Coordinates of C-alpha atoms in Angstrom, one line a residue:
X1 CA -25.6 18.6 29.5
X2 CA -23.3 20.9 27.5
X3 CA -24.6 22.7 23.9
X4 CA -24.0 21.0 20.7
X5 CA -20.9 21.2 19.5
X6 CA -20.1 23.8 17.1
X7 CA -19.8 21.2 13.9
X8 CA -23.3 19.9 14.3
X9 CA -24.2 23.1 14.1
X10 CA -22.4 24.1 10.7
X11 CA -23.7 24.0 6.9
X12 CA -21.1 22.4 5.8
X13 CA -20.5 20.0 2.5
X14 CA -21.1 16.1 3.8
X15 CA -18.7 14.7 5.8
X16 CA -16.7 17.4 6.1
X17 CA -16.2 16.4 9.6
X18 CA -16.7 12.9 10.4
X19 CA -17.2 10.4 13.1
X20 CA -15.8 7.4 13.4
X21 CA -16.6 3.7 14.6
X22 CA -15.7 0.3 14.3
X23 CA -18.6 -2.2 14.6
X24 CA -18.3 -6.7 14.3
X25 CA -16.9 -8.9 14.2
X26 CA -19.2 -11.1 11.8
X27 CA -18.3 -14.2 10.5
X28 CA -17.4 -14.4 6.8
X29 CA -16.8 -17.2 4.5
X30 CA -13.3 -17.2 3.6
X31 CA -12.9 -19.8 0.9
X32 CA -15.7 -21.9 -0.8
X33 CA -17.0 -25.5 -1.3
X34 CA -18.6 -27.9 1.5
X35 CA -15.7 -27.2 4.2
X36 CA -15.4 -23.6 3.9
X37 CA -13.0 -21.7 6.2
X38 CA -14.7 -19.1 8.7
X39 CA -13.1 -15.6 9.6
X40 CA -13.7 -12.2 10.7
X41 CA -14.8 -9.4 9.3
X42 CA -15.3 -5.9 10.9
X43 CA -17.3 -2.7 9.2
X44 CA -16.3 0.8 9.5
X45 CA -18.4 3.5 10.1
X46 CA -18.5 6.9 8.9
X47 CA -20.8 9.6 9.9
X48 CA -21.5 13.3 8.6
X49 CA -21.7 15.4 12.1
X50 CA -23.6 17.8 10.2
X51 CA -26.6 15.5 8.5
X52 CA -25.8 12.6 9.9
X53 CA -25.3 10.8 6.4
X54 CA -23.7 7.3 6.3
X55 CA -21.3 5.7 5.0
X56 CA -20.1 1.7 5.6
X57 CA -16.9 0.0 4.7
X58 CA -16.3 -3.7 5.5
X59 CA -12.9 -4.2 6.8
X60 CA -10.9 -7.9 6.8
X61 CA -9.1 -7.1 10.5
X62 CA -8.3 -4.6 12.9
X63 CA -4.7 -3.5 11.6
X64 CA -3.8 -0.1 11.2
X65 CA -2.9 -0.6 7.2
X66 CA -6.3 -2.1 6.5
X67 CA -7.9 1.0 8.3
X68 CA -6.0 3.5 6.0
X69 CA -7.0 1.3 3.1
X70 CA -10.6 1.7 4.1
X71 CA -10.5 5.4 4.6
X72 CA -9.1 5.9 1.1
X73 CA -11.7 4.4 -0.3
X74 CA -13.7 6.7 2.0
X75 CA -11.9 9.4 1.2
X76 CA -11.8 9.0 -2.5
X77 CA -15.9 8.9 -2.6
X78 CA -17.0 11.2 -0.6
X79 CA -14.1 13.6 -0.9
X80 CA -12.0 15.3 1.9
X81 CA -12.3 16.2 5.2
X82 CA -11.0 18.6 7.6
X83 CA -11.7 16.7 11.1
X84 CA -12.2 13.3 12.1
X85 CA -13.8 12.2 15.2
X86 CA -13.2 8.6 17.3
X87 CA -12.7 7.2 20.5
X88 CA -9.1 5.8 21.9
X89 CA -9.1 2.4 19.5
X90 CA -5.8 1.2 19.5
X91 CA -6.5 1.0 15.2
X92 CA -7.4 4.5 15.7
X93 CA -4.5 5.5 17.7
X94 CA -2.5 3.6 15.2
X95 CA -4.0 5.0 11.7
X96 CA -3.4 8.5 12.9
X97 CA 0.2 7.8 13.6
X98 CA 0.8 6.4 10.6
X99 CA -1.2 9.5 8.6
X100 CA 1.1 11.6 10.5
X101 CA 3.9 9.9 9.6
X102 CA 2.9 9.2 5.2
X103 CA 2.4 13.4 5.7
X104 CA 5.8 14.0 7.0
X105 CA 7.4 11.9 4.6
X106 CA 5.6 13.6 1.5
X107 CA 6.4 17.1 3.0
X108 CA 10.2 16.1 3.1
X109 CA 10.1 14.9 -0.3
X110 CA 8.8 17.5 -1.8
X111 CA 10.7 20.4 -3.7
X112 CA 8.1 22.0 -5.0
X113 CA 7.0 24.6 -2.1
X114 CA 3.2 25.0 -3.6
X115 CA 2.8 21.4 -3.7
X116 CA 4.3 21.4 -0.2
X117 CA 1.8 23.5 0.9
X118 CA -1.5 21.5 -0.6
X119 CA -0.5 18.5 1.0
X120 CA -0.1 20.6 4.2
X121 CA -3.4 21.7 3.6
X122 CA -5.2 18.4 3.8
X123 CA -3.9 17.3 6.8
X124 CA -6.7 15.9 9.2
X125 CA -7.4 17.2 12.4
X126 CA -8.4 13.7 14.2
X127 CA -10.1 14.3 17.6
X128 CA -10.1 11.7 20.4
X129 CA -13.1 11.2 22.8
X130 CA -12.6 10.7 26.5
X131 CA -11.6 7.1 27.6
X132 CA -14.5 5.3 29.0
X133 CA -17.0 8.2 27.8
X134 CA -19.1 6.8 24.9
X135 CA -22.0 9.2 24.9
X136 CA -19.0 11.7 24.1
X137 CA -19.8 10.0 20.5
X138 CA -23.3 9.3 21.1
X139 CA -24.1 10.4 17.1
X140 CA -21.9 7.4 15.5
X141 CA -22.8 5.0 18.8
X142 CA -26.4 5.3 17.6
X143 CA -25.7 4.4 14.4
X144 CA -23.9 1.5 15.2
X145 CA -27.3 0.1 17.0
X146 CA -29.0 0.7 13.9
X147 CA -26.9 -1.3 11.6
X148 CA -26.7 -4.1 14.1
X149 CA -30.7 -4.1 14.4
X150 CA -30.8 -4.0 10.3
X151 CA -28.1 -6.6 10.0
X152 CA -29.8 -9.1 12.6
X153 CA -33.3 -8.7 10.4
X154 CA -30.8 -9.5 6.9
X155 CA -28.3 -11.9 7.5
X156 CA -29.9 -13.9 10.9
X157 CA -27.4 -16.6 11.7
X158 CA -26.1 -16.9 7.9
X159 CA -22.4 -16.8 7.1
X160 CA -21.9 -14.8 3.9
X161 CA -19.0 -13.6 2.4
X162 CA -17.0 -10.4 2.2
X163 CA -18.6 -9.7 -1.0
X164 CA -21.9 -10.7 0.1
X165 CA -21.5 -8.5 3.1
X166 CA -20.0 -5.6 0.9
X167 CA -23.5 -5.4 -1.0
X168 CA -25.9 -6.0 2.0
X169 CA -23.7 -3.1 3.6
X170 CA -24.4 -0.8 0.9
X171 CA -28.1 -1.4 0.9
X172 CA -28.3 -0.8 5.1
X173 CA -26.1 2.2 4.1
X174 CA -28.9 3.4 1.6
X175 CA -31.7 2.5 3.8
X176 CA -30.5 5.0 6.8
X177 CA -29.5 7.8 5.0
X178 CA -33.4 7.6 3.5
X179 CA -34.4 8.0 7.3
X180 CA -36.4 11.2 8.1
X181 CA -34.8 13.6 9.6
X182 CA -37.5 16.8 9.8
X183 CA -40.5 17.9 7.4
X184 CA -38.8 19.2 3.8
X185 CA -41.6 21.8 3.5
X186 CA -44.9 22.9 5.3
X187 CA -47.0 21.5 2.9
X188 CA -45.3 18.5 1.8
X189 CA -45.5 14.6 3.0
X190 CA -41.9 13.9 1.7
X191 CA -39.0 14.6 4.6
X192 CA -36.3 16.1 4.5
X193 CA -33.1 13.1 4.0
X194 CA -29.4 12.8 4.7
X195 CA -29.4 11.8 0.9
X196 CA -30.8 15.3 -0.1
X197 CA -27.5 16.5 0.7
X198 CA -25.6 13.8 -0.9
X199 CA -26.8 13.5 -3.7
X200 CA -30.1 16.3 -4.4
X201 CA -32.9 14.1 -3.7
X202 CA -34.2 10.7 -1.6
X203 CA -33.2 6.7 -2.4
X204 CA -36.8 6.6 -3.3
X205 CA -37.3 9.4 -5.7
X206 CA -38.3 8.8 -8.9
X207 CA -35.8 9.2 -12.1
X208 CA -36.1 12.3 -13.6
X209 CA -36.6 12.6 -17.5
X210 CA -33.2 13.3 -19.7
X211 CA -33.3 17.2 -20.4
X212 CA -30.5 16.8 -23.2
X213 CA -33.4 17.4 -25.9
X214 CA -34.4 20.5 -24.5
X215 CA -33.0 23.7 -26.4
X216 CA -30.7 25.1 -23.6
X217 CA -32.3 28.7 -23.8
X218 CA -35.3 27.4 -21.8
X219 CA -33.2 25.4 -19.0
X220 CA -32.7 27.3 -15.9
X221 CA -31.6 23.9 -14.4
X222 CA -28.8 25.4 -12.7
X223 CA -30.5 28.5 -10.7
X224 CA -33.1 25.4 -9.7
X225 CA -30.9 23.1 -8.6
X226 CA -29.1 25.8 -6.7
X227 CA -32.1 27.2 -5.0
X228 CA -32.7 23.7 -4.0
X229 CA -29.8 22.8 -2.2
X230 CA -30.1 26.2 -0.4
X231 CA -34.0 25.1 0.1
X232 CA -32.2 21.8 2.2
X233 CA -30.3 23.9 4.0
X234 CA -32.7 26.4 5.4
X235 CA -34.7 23.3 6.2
X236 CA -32.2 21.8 8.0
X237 CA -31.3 24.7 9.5
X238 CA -35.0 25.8 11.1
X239 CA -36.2 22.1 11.7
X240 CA -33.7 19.7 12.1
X241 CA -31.3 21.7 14.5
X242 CA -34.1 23.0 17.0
X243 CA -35.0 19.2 17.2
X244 CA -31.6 18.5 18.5
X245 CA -31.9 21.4 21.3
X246 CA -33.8 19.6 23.8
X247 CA -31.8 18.0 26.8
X248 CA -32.7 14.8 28.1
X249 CA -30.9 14.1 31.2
X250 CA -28.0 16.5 33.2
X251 CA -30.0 19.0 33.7
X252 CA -29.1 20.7 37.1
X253 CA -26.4 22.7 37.4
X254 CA -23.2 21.8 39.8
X255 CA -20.2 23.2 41.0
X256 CA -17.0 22.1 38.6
X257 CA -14.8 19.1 40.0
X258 CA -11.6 21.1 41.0
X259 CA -8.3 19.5 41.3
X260 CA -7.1 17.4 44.2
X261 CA -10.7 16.1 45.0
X262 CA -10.4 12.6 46.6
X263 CA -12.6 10.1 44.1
X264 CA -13.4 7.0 43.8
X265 CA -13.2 5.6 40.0
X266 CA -16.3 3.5 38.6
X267 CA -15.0 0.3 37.2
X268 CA -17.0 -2.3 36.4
X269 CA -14.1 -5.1 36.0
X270 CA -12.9 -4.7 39.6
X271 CA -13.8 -7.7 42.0
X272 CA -15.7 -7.2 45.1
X273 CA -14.7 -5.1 47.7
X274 CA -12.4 -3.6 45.0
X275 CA -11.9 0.3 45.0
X276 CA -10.2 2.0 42.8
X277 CA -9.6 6.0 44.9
X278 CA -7.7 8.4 43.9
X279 CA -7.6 12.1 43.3
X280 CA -7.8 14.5 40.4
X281 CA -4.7 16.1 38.9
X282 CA -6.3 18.1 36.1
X283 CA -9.6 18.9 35.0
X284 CA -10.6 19.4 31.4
X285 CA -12.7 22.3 30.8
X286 CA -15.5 23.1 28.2
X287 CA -16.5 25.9 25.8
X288 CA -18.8 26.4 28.3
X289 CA -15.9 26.2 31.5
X290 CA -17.7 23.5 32.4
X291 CA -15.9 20.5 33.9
X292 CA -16.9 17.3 32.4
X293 CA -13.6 15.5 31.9
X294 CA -10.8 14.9 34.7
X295 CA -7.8 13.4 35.3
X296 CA -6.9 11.1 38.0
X297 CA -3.8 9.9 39.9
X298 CA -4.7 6.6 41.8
X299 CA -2.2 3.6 42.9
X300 CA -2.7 1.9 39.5
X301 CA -1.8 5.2 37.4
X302 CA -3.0 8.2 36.0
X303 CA -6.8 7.9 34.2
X304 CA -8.6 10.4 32.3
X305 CA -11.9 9.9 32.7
X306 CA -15.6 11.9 32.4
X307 CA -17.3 13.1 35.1
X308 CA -19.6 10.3 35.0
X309 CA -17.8 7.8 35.4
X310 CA -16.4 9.0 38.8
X311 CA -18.0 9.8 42.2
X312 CA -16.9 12.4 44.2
X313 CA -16.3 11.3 48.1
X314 CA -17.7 14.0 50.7
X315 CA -15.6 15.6 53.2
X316 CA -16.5 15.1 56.9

């Protein structure tokens, strides 16, 4: 099992680099009255790979321009990012074409070289998992599970509408970025939250009292709220990360796959007596120079696949 990547590991601002998932279909009600239409509706997720933080938006289909709707609206509340994180989705694949594509156009428009340069600037580093390898996203898979489980408990067998499922969104949305994540202090029952770091405090804290009465000379609001942020941090920083260390599973060491070993791929759509061999052309390094990703030449084409998902045929 390799070490965590480097931007689980970073104190960064929310969302600064994000996973991404689609999850659905559900069925929505798509006009009203006793013979009401049924549809689709899909929910995209987006998750902080720093605090794990959440955030939902319900989609109408799978197209590429309803995506980049969606991650506006993502965008324009939880502000930008630098990297983006998803698996080989053909929306996906799509969306960052198409970003590629609305950047170029505004760079070749522009005269104005330092507004040339911001919009350079905020390009989006968008980072594909292997094909075939979901645990390479296991931090957004398990997400998914949860809002699923959540969902199931809400809606049941109802058919709401987009609307309806807009709101019940948010609320799940609210619900798991209350979830504990470590203890906020040694001494204190209350844990710490993915919502201390988006907005200073738990869903379930109690208002605070207006301050705008107090003569400003005895507010030191400011140093306090600083201090607490920093407080969160450290926190997350001693507790939460050390929780994430352990390794599960993959623990013995092995020799790296090296090109031109014979293997046989692990389908699980192929009929019986169906084999899909072939050998690897390339292998895919980590940090680490370990090899967990390869790709393969067989008689149906080149696949790149993990580790996993092949086994290795001995020489005799």
């Amino acid at each position: 099992m390799a070490n965590l990547p480097v931007p689980r590991v970073q104190p960064l601002r929310c969302f600064r680099h994000t996973g991404l998932d689609y999850a659905g279909p559900v069925s929505i009600k798509i006009s009203s009255g006793r013979t009401s239409k049924i549809g689709k509706a899909w929910f995209a997720i987006f998750v902080c790979l720093s605090t794990k933080a959440l955030h939902i938006e319900v989609v109408s289909d799978l197209t590429t321009q309803t995506f980049i709707a969606a991650f506006k609206r993502f965008w324009s509340r939880r502000g930008p990012i630098t990297d983006l994180y998803s698996d080989n989705g053909t929306t996906f694949q799509g969306a960052k074409k198409k970003l590629d594509e609305m950047r170029q156009l505004a760079l070749s428009h522009c005269q104005d070289e330092a507004l040339a340069n911001f919009i350079s600037s905020q390009s989006i580093s968008w980072h594909f998992i292997p094909p075939s390898a979901p645990h390479f996203g296991g931090i957004w898979e398990s997400n998914v599970k949860s809002i699923k489980l959540h969902l199931r408990r809400v809606v049941g067998d109802s058919v709401l509408t987009f609307e309806e499922y807009s709101t019940i969104l948010s609320q799940i949305e609210s619900i798991l970025n209350s979830r504990p994540l470590c203890p906020l202090s040694d001494h204190s029952l209350d844990p710490l939250t993915p919502a201390h770091f988006l907005i200073g405090e738990p869903h379930t804290a109690v208002p605070e009292p207006s301050l705008l009465e107090v003569n400003v000379n005895r507010l030191q609001r400011w140093s306090q709220l600083q201090a607490m942020v920093q407080g969160f941090w450290k926190r997350w920083h001693l507790e939460y990360i050390a929780s994430l260390q352990p390794r599960n599973k993959w623990q013995l060491a092995r020799e790296n796959v090296a090109a031109g070993t014979l293997v046989v791929l692990k389908e699980p759509n192929l009929p019986p007596t169906k084999w899909l061999v072939g050998r690897t052309t390339a292998v895919h390094a980590g940090p680490d120079d370990k090899v967990r990703v390869v790709t393969v030449q067989t008689a149906r084409g080149i696949y790149k696949r993990p580790i996993v998902k092949v086994a290795i045929l001995p020489l005799f």
